[in-house]
XYZ file of C-alpha atoms in Angstrom:
582
model
C 7.603 -8.617 27.924
C 9.749 -5.489 27.635
C 9.911 -3.321 24.503
C 12.170 -0.369 23.743
C 10.325 2.606 22.310
C 12.194 5.171 20.207
C 9.890 8.167 20.275
C 10.401 10.724 17.510
C 9.996 14.449 18.089
C 6.937 14.495 15.832
C 5.319 11.707 17.897
C 5.932 13.645 21.091
C 4.508 16.882 19.705
C 1.502 15.173 18.151
C 0.663 13.414 21.412
C 1.003 16.680 23.339
C -1.318 18.409 20.870
C -3.978 15.686 21.115
C -3.749 15.739 24.908
C -4.309 19.503 24.863
C -7.620 18.934 23.074
C -9.047 16.722 25.803
C -9.702 19.652 28.114
C -8.335 17.779 31.102
C -5.362 15.788 32.306
C -5.333 12.607 30.245
C -2.193 11.311 31.933
C 1.071 9.732 30.774
C -0.558 6.478 29.651
C -2.919 8.142 27.187
C -0.130 10.400 25.909
C 2.080 7.357 25.301
C -0.633 5.437 23.404
C -1.244 8.445 21.123
C 2.503 8.724 20.567
C 2.540 5.032 19.571
C -0.235 5.702 17.038
C 1.781 8.509 15.444
C 4.918 6.358 15.468
C 3.073 3.486 13.760
C 2.264 5.703 10.774
C 5.900 6.783 10.624
C 6.887 3.106 10.343
C 4.508 2.426 7.477
C 1.383 1.204 9.256
C -1.927 2.981 8.789
C -2.958 2.308 12.402
C -1.770 1.066 15.792
C -2.916 -2.395 16.795
C -3.502 -2.193 20.559
C -2.837 -5.939 20.882
C 0.799 -5.242 19.945
C 1.393 -3.078 23.016
C -1.146 -4.385 25.558
C 0.445 -5.746 28.738
C 3.979 -4.772 27.647
C 6.591 -3.010 29.744
C 7.616 0.000 27.663
C 11.028 1.590 28.135
C 11.107 5.181 26.871
C 13.313 8.090 27.947
C 14.959 5.859 30.575
C 11.586 5.238 32.201
C 9.578 2.040 32.438
C 5.819 1.955 32.142
C 3.663 -1.170 32.381
C 0.807 -0.914 29.921
C -2.574 -2.357 30.897
C -4.211 -5.228 29.048
C -6.146 -4.938 25.810
C -9.596 -4.419 27.352
C -8.334 -1.735 29.716
C -6.615 0.107 26.851
C -9.868 0.017 24.892
C -11.770 1.468 27.871
C -9.140 4.176 28.380
C -9.487 5.344 24.783
C -13.286 5.110 24.750
C -13.459 7.420 27.752
C -11.737 10.350 26.038
C -13.365 13.097 23.996
C -10.814 12.957 21.148
C -11.522 9.341 20.146
C -14.488 8.367 17.979
C -15.679 5.100 16.498
C -16.509 4.076 12.930
C -19.756 5.772 12.013
C -19.498 8.273 14.874
C -18.576 11.949 15.031
C -15.375 13.120 13.364
C -12.618 13.338 15.954
C -8.795 13.339 15.751
C -8.539 9.611 16.526
C -10.668 6.631 15.495
C -10.827 3.314 17.375
C -12.476 0.315 15.746
C -13.852 -2.785 17.469
C -10.759 -4.823 16.575
C -8.566 -2.484 18.602
C -7.035 -0.558 15.716
C -6.328 3.049 16.658
C -6.135 5.460 13.709
C -5.259 9.028 13.076
C -8.572 10.123 11.547
C -7.343 10.798 8.041
C -5.806 7.318 7.684
C -9.061 5.722 8.797
C -10.850 7.903 6.249
C -8.387 6.869 3.493
C -9.117 3.197 4.147
C -12.885 3.709 4.202
C -12.898 5.662 0.947
C -10.505 3.352 -0.860
C -12.227 0.116 0.201
C -15.639 1.360 -0.877
C -14.504 2.628 -4.253
C -12.413 -0.447 -5.090
C -15.258 -2.830 -4.295
C -17.716 -0.825 -6.359
C -15.372 -0.880 -9.317
C -14.486 -4.567 -8.860
C -18.190 -5.430 -8.977
C -18.726 -3.382 -12.151
C -18.157 -4.507 -15.714
C -17.634 -2.756 -18.998
C -20.955 -2.950 -20.789
C -19.870 -2.567 -24.392
C -17.552 -5.509 -25.157
C -17.947 -7.047 -28.609
C -17.567 -10.743 -27.750
C -16.885 -11.967 -31.301
C -14.196 -9.346 -31.866
C -12.675 -10.082 -28.473
C -12.413 -13.834 -29.102
C -10.699 -13.306 -32.450
C -8.285 -10.689 -31.074
C -7.430 -12.804 -28.022
C -6.489 -15.774 -30.189
C -4.365 -13.574 -32.443
C -2.551 -11.652 -29.694
C -2.181 -14.664 -27.396
C -1.506 -17.584 -29.768
C -1.075 -20.982 -28.174
C -3.247 -22.185 -25.321
C -6.981 -21.969 -25.979
C -7.898 -22.349 -22.300
C -7.565 -19.051 -20.423
C -6.874 -20.866 -17.144
C -3.755 -22.325 -18.788
C -2.638 -18.946 -20.122
C -2.628 -16.451 -17.291
C -1.495 -13.565 -19.442
C -4.483 -14.045 -21.742
C -6.785 -14.329 -18.723
C -5.277 -11.191 -17.153
C -5.800 -9.170 -20.342
C -9.407 -10.319 -20.656
C -10.166 -9.611 -16.994
C -8.652 -6.130 -17.318
C -10.832 -5.472 -20.350
C -14.101 -6.735 -18.839
C -13.812 -5.288 -15.338
C -13.569 -1.707 -14.131
C -10.951 -2.776 -11.580
C -8.262 -5.426 -11.925
C -4.836 -6.325 -10.609
C -2.117 -8.054 -12.638
C 0.496 -9.235 -10.156
C 3.714 -11.110 -10.769
C 7.435 -11.050 -10.183
C 10.009 -9.517 -12.529
C 10.033 -11.297 -15.867
C 6.500 -12.734 -15.665
C 5.205 -10.523 -18.468
C 3.093 -7.891 -16.706
C 4.006 -5.157 -19.171
C 3.677 -7.487 -22.167
C 0.220 -8.447 -20.939
C -0.976 -4.878 -20.529
C 0.347 -3.804 -23.946
C -1.672 -6.583 -25.563
C -4.642 -5.658 -23.372
C -4.403 -2.126 -24.806
C -4.456 -3.580 -28.312
C -7.546 -5.599 -27.328
C -9.210 -2.423 -26.099
C -8.305 -0.373 -29.150
C -9.576 -3.064 -31.540
C -12.978 -2.998 -29.860
C -15.580 -0.938 -31.717
C -16.996 2.205 -30.168
C -15.762 5.082 -28.041
C -14.294 5.216 -24.544
C -10.620 4.795 -25.394
C -8.923 7.682 -23.629
C -6.010 5.960 -21.873
C -3.559 7.182 -19.214
C -0.396 5.361 -18.123
C 1.279 6.228 -14.831
C 3.955 5.055 -12.385
C 5.014 6.189 -8.901
C 8.415 7.630 -9.953
C 9.896 9.272 -13.013
C 12.338 6.406 -13.430
C 9.569 3.792 -13.344
C 7.584 5.885 -15.835
C 10.540 6.121 -18.225
C 11.167 2.366 -17.963
C 7.513 1.573 -18.748
C 7.624 3.882 -21.779
C 10.679 2.100 -23.198
C 9.053 -1.306 -22.613
C 5.853 -0.269 -24.400
C 7.769 1.102 -27.387
C 9.699 -2.157 -27.668
C 6.720 -4.483 -27.195
C 4.093 -2.840 -29.391
C 6.218 -3.328 -32.510
C 5.990 -7.110 -31.967
C 2.181 -7.285 -31.834
C 0.131 -9.118 -34.428
C -2.373 -6.339 -34.993
C -3.242 -3.717 -37.639
C -0.712 -0.915 -37.999
C -3.240 1.746 -36.992
C -3.796 -0.102 -33.693
C -0.068 -0.461 -33.070
C 0.454 3.259 -33.622
C -2.528 4.117 -31.399
C -1.142 2.274 -28.366
C -0.025 5.138 -26.101
C 3.525 5.320 -24.783
C 3.248 8.557 -22.828
C 3.790 7.621 -19.172
C 3.632 10.150 -16.354
C 4.102 9.997 -12.615
C 0.950 9.574 -10.545
C 1.574 13.011 -9.066
C 1.783 14.437 -12.583
C -1.362 12.611 -13.659
C -3.325 13.997 -10.729
C -1.923 17.482 -11.237
C 0.093 18.081 -8.100
C -0.177 21.719 -7.025
C 3.232 23.212 -6.237
C 3.533 24.251 -2.614
C 0.416 22.334 -1.552
C -0.290 18.714 -0.625
C -3.302 18.522 -2.930
C -4.088 17.772 -6.551
C -6.068 19.494 -9.290
C -7.970 16.287 -10.018
C -10.345 14.840 -7.440
C -13.920 13.604 -7.218
C -15.030 17.163 -7.967
C -12.726 17.432 -10.987
C -12.202 13.839 -12.164
C -9.545 12.653 -14.577
C -10.753 12.749 -18.212
C -9.727 9.147 -18.971
C -11.659 5.967 -19.651
C -8.788 3.654 -18.667
C -5.971 4.331 -16.185
C -3.087 1.874 -15.849
C -0.630 2.144 -12.954
C 2.682 0.271 -12.966
C 4.725 -0.606 -9.848
C 1.569 -0.438 -7.737
C 3.279 -1.979 -4.685
C 5.107 1.343 -4.284
C 1.909 3.398 -4.056
C 1.112 4.452 -0.499
C -2.391 4.553 0.979
C -2.893 8.363 0.704
C -1.763 8.510 -2.935
C -3.778 5.457 -3.993
C -6.862 6.965 -2.364
C -6.288 10.265 -4.163
C -5.938 8.420 -7.480
C -9.029 6.236 -7.114
C -11.074 9.179 -5.854
C -10.154 11.134 -8.994
C -11.465 8.450 -11.381
C -14.837 8.795 -13.042
C -17.328 6.112 -11.881
C -17.258 4.413 -15.290
C -13.450 4.576 -15.699
C -11.373 1.391 -15.744
C -8.393 1.012 -13.350
C -5.659 -1.593 -13.898
C -2.893 -2.044 -11.312
C 0.360 -3.772 -12.251
C 2.785 -4.827 -9.544
C 4.537 -7.467 -7.506
C 2.667 -8.241 -4.296
C 5.780 -9.880 -2.789
C 7.915 -6.747 -2.988
C 8.454 -4.312 -0.170
C 5.458 -2.109 0.443
C 5.473 1.644 -0.089
C 7.895 3.806 1.882
C 4.944 5.743 3.291
C 1.986 4.300 5.161
C 0.048 1.347 3.847
C 0.525 -1.946 2.014
C -2.264 -1.385 -0.476
C -1.438 -3.880 -3.229
C -0.756 -6.665 -0.750
C -3.964 -5.910 1.179
C -6.011 -5.984 -2.031
C -4.506 -9.303 -3.156
C -5.013 -10.948 0.244
C -8.623 -9.753 0.405
C -9.218 -11.152 -3.071
C -8.025 -14.558 -1.895
C -10.281 -14.518 1.168
C -13.347 -15.910 -0.575
C -14.892 -16.651 -3.936
C -17.895 -14.475 -3.089
C -15.767 -11.351 -3.278
C -15.870 -9.182 -6.399
C -12.110 -8.885 -5.901
C -11.523 -12.634 -6.232
C -12.097 -12.579 -9.979
C -10.347 -9.251 -10.477
C -6.850 -10.385 -9.474
C -4.617 -12.477 -11.717
C -1.238 -13.734 -10.500
C 1.302 -14.350 -13.285
C 3.674 -17.183 -12.427
C 5.602 -18.283 -15.507
C 8.952 -16.454 -15.697
C 10.282 -15.460 -19.118
C 13.437 -13.720 -17.850
C 15.101 -16.295 -15.608
C 15.739 -19.680 -17.192
C 15.293 -22.962 -15.361
C 18.104 -23.276 -12.839
C 18.651 -19.526 -12.619
C 20.184 -18.644 -9.263
C 18.026 -15.547 -8.921
C 14.833 -17.531 -9.579
C 15.792 -20.405 -7.261
C 16.854 -18.177 -4.367
C 13.837 -15.866 -4.562
C 11.414 -18.812 -4.592
C 12.921 -20.152 -1.376
C 13.082 -16.676 0.209
C 9.448 -15.891 -0.660
C 8.297 -19.170 0.861
C 10.290 -18.537 4.066
C 12.310 -21.754 3.559
C 15.450 -20.591 5.329
C 17.322 -23.917 5.219
C 16.636 -24.402 1.511
C 17.634 -20.813 0.822
C 20.909 -21.308 2.717
C 21.727 -24.472 0.752
C 21.141 -22.590 -2.469
C 23.249 -19.715 -1.178
C 26.191 -22.046 -0.699
C 25.776 -23.615 -4.134
C 28.452 -21.843 -6.142
C 27.208 -23.504 -9.329
C 24.061 -21.368 -9.391
C 23.830 -19.316 -12.561
C 23.828 -15.549 -12.025
C 24.130 -15.685 -8.236
C 27.215 -15.422 -6.026
C 27.418 -15.339 -2.242
C 30.306 -14.187 -0.038
C 30.625 -13.652 3.709
C 31.040 -9.984 4.691
C 34.475 -8.589 5.549
C 35.144 -6.775 8.808
C 34.323 -3.047 8.486
C 38.012 -2.054 8.427
C 38.557 -4.169 5.287
C 35.388 -3.148 3.469
C 37.174 -0.634 1.222
C 39.734 -3.126 -0.109
C 36.969 -5.748 -0.463
C 34.863 -3.415 -2.615
C 37.608 -1.706 -4.614
C 37.768 -3.891 -7.745
C 33.994 -4.414 -7.773
C 33.269 -0.685 -7.594
C 35.761 0.263 -10.320
C 34.492 -2.465 -12.635
C 30.855 -1.632 -11.970
C 31.038 2.142 -12.406
C 33.914 2.756 -14.842
C 31.769 2.492 -17.954
C 29.218 5.160 -17.016
C 31.937 7.497 -15.720
C 33.681 7.281 -19.105
C 30.476 8.228 -20.956
C 30.658 11.150 -23.369
C 27.168 12.553 -22.924
C 24.603 12.929 -20.124
C 22.168 10.579 -21.887
C 24.826 7.891 -22.311
C 25.936 8.317 -18.703
C 22.363 7.886 -17.405
C 21.849 4.805 -19.552
C 25.104 3.128 -18.506
C 24.580 3.958 -14.836
C 21.635 1.568 -14.805
C 23.896 -1.418 -15.514
C 25.256 -1.734 -11.961
C 24.190 -0.684 -8.495
C 25.194 -1.212 -4.883
C 22.171 -1.993 -2.701
C 21.994 -2.180 1.075
C 19.439 -2.407 3.853
C 20.398 0.461 6.145
C 21.018 4.178 5.845
C 23.781 4.610 8.406
C 27.001 2.795 9.292
C 29.751 1.226 7.173
C 27.272 -1.241 5.619
C 24.652 1.479 5.076
C 24.114 4.111 2.395
C 26.242 6.792 4.058
C 29.245 4.534 4.665
C 29.116 2.767 1.298
C 28.775 6.019 -0.657
C 31.764 7.471 1.192
C 33.872 4.349 0.538
C 32.813 4.259 -3.130
C 33.764 7.915 -3.651
C 37.202 7.259 -2.145
C 37.757 4.213 -4.359
C 36.716 6.022 -7.561
C 38.765 9.117 -6.686
C 41.881 6.991 -6.074
C 41.273 5.320 -9.431
C 41.095 8.693 -11.192
C 37.493 8.167 -12.305
C 36.056 11.108 -10.330
C 37.468 14.323 -8.868
C 35.674 15.006 -5.598
C 36.643 18.625 -5.026
C 33.294 19.514 -3.516
C 29.893 17.992 -4.224
C 29.403 19.234 -7.811
C 31.721 16.790 -9.534
C 31.239 15.202 -12.939
C 29.578 11.802 -12.665
C 28.143 12.189 -9.167
C 24.857 10.260 -9.066
C 22.127 11.845 -6.957
C 18.888 10.515 -5.536
C 16.022 12.915 -4.827
C 14.607 12.316 -1.334
C 11.550 14.609 -1.294
C 8.762 15.515 -3.705
C 9.168 18.854 -5.480
C 6.130 19.483 -7.671
C 7.458 22.748 -9.086
C 10.572 20.991 -10.458
C 8.647 17.828 -11.358
C 11.088 15.767 -9.305
C 9.906 13.151 -6.855
C 11.226 11.008 -4.049
C 13.286 8.210 -5.642
C 14.206 9.953 -8.903
C 17.867 9.454 -9.855
C 20.071 11.832 -11.841
C 23.745 12.496 -12.570
C 25.876 15.645 -12.405
C 27.442 16.165 -15.826
C 28.890 19.066 -17.842
C 26.161 20.627 -19.970
C 27.460 20.884 -23.540
C 24.855 23.559 -24.310
C 25.935 25.813 -21.420
C 29.704 25.978 -21.776
C 30.312 22.762 -19.838
C 28.646 24.061 -16.677
C 27.765 21.242 -14.263
C 24.057 20.462 -14.278
C 21.948 17.654 -12.825
C 20.567 15.475 -15.616
C 17.478 13.316 -15.128
C 15.602 10.948 -17.441
C 12.234 12.389 -18.432
C 9.079 10.279 -18.766
C 9.039 10.929 -22.539
C 12.313 9.024 -22.884
C 14.527 12.090 -23.169
C 16.841 13.844 -20.727
C 16.305 17.118 -18.908
C 18.785 19.193 -16.918
C 18.381 21.247 -13.785
C 20.779 23.748 -12.173
C 22.197 22.209 -8.973
C 20.895 25.095 -6.869
C 17.332 24.273 -7.965
C 17.539 20.644 -6.885
C 15.312 19.570 -4.002
C 16.826 17.649 -1.109
C 19.045 14.863 -2.461
C 21.922 12.519 -1.644
C 24.746 10.657 -3.389
C 23.507 7.438 -4.990
C 26.393 5.078 -5.748
C 24.757 2.982 -3.029
C 21.064 3.074 -2.258
C 18.693 1.282 0.079
C 16.546 -1.522 -1.273
C 13.487 0.607 -0.454
C 14.728 3.389 -2.729
C 15.585 0.918 -5.510
C 11.973 -0.146 -5.995
C 10.782 0.526 -9.510
C 14.335 0.134 -10.838
C 16.168 -2.703 -12.542
C 19.904 -3.130 -13.069
C 21.947 -5.596 -15.080
C 24.106 -6.414 -12.050
C 23.557 -5.858 -8.344
C 26.008 -5.908 -5.452
C 23.788 -6.433 -2.385
C 25.263 -6.005 1.108
C 23.545 -6.953 4.354
C 24.856 -5.661 7.691
C 26.724 -8.261 9.792
C 24.207 -7.922 12.649
C 20.488 -8.417 13.318
C 18.121 -5.573 12.468
C 14.329 -5.338 12.315
C 14.454 -4.093 8.732
C 15.944 -7.395 7.520
C 12.999 -9.404 6.186
C 12.238 -11.812 3.360
C 10.488 -8.982 1.488
C 13.650 -6.888 1.608
C 15.768 -9.817 0.392
C 13.331 -10.624 -2.403
C 13.103 -7.014 -3.562
C 16.865 -6.474 -3.479
C 17.712 -9.681 -5.339
C 15.051 -9.154 -8.011
C 16.368 -5.689 -8.893
C 18.961 -7.616 -10.944
C 18.194 -8.690 -14.495
C 21.308 -10.834 -14.963
C 23.431 -11.338 -11.845
C 23.587 -10.701 -8.099
C 26.507 -10.812 -5.701
C 25.161 -11.086 -2.164
C 27.425 -10.170 0.743
C 25.814 -11.588 3.876
C 26.465 -13.531 7.071
C 24.743 -16.948 7.044
C 22.844 -16.426 10.286
C 21.742 -12.914 9.339
C 20.516 -14.173 5.969
C 18.484 -17.087 7.362
C 17.036 -14.884 10.096
C 15.864 -12.419 7.428
C 14.264 -15.244 5.403
C 12.240 -16.247 8.486
C 11.103 -12.668 9.180
C 8.168 -10.947 7.516
C 7.154 -7.314 7.368
C 4.251 -6.654 9.675
C 2.305 -3.537 8.749
C -0.859 -2.843 10.650
C -3.711 -1.957 8.343
C -7.459 -2.265 8.342
C -7.819 -2.014 4.563
C -7.897 -5.772 4.049
C -10.512 -6.149 6.780
C -12.577 -3.339 5.263
C -12.453 -5.010 1.863
C -13.478 -8.362 3.327
C -16.147 -6.920 5.629
C -17.786 -4.887 2.874
C -18.005 -8.009 0.699
C -20.415 -9.705 3.066
């Protein structure tokens, strides 16, 4: 079997550096395998699975190279001085017995994280007042007396009892509602140990969680002093850990742990392996960790699929401490029975391509519309009315705060970055449409109403990859154009454009970048051709960004092919979690 290999410059340089450490001539084959390992991390895996490349004909730089079989690749790597094995000396690369080749630090991340999660999952809070808990559970979760029949009640109790728990569920299943009531349960317990931290991967996700908590806590059946005590300060994970500007390290670690008794992290599917390891490492041994997220969403942009790995390991056997620590919420409170979004996502998640296609063609579905894509030359006219209708309201806003709020009502999502159906092409078309309509004046890049998406982390400016802002005249600075961003405390902050980290226009954004966001309406465009990025996870994540309605622009064959495809990320975290259970 032949495979095309697109080697990046960083893969080439990394492989050359590793080869230089061998003290000999390792040869083209070894160099290529190391390059593959670097490339795997760049694509989101934490390791290279040798079985994926063994025996393949690789085409790279217009050259063909036949790779040996699995056993021969294992022997090749074992014979070099730069490869170690689990439990051996520290070397740049680690090869395990299953044929997973790691860059050392990613192997170390998995080892640390697996060990700490299992220790926490096997540990329980020792000071729960059972009588108080039973009374509070019945009051906060009225209705079903059997916890197995009320997953939210079960999830809250599990999160209270255990030092590690996961509350997973799709949009609208009540994850935030559950955790707010869990906080009330905790605060009504007698005793100390109630220092609580709330965090999310991005500023936008943090701000959204804060608003949800403020709305939900006022509805709780609990004493006023408890309601007031429920925290609504939400920070980014980087902020929680104390990111040090100019360095890829944090103030808090195992040597300087976080001063909290309970840490709750929302949108956990977005948290990459290195960041999750840094967070868990920084917890005190007796601190409680609760992860909220949707295991079916796309994994983090960076390496790892931590939430998914944890959930799968928890399902592997009842003897695992993880098996009782994970609660999957299933009942949906947002999408009513017959909702197009709910029906389509169920079929997509299950990989039922024919059922999904039938639903796609059912124009009677509530909140869901499907259209075939136009040819690229007609894309502008196809989008014109939709773009003007979707973005007019926020562009007519009278203040930065109003503009930011209204911008969240509509978004164009796509799968790719380049091309007419990608971010670059769709943003260019959208700007042209809005300029022709008189809604924006694009004389340069600093125009009123331009939405921007931050693409790198900048700790000094407290802006992180995925944060979204809008250029708007600053009424407090003579109408000078500034970039306005929502702040985690629910307010708005402004930044001079010249201080912004790397960013891009954000009328259209990739599904990956939309994670942690929700919009009233979504216009979701798939490219009219096959691409490896088109998977059921991408479809599910894109469709579920909408709270009310989705218009999907997709070719039938491309759509069904995506439903059949799954993301494959190589990771040993799940295996480590399962192996350490035995």
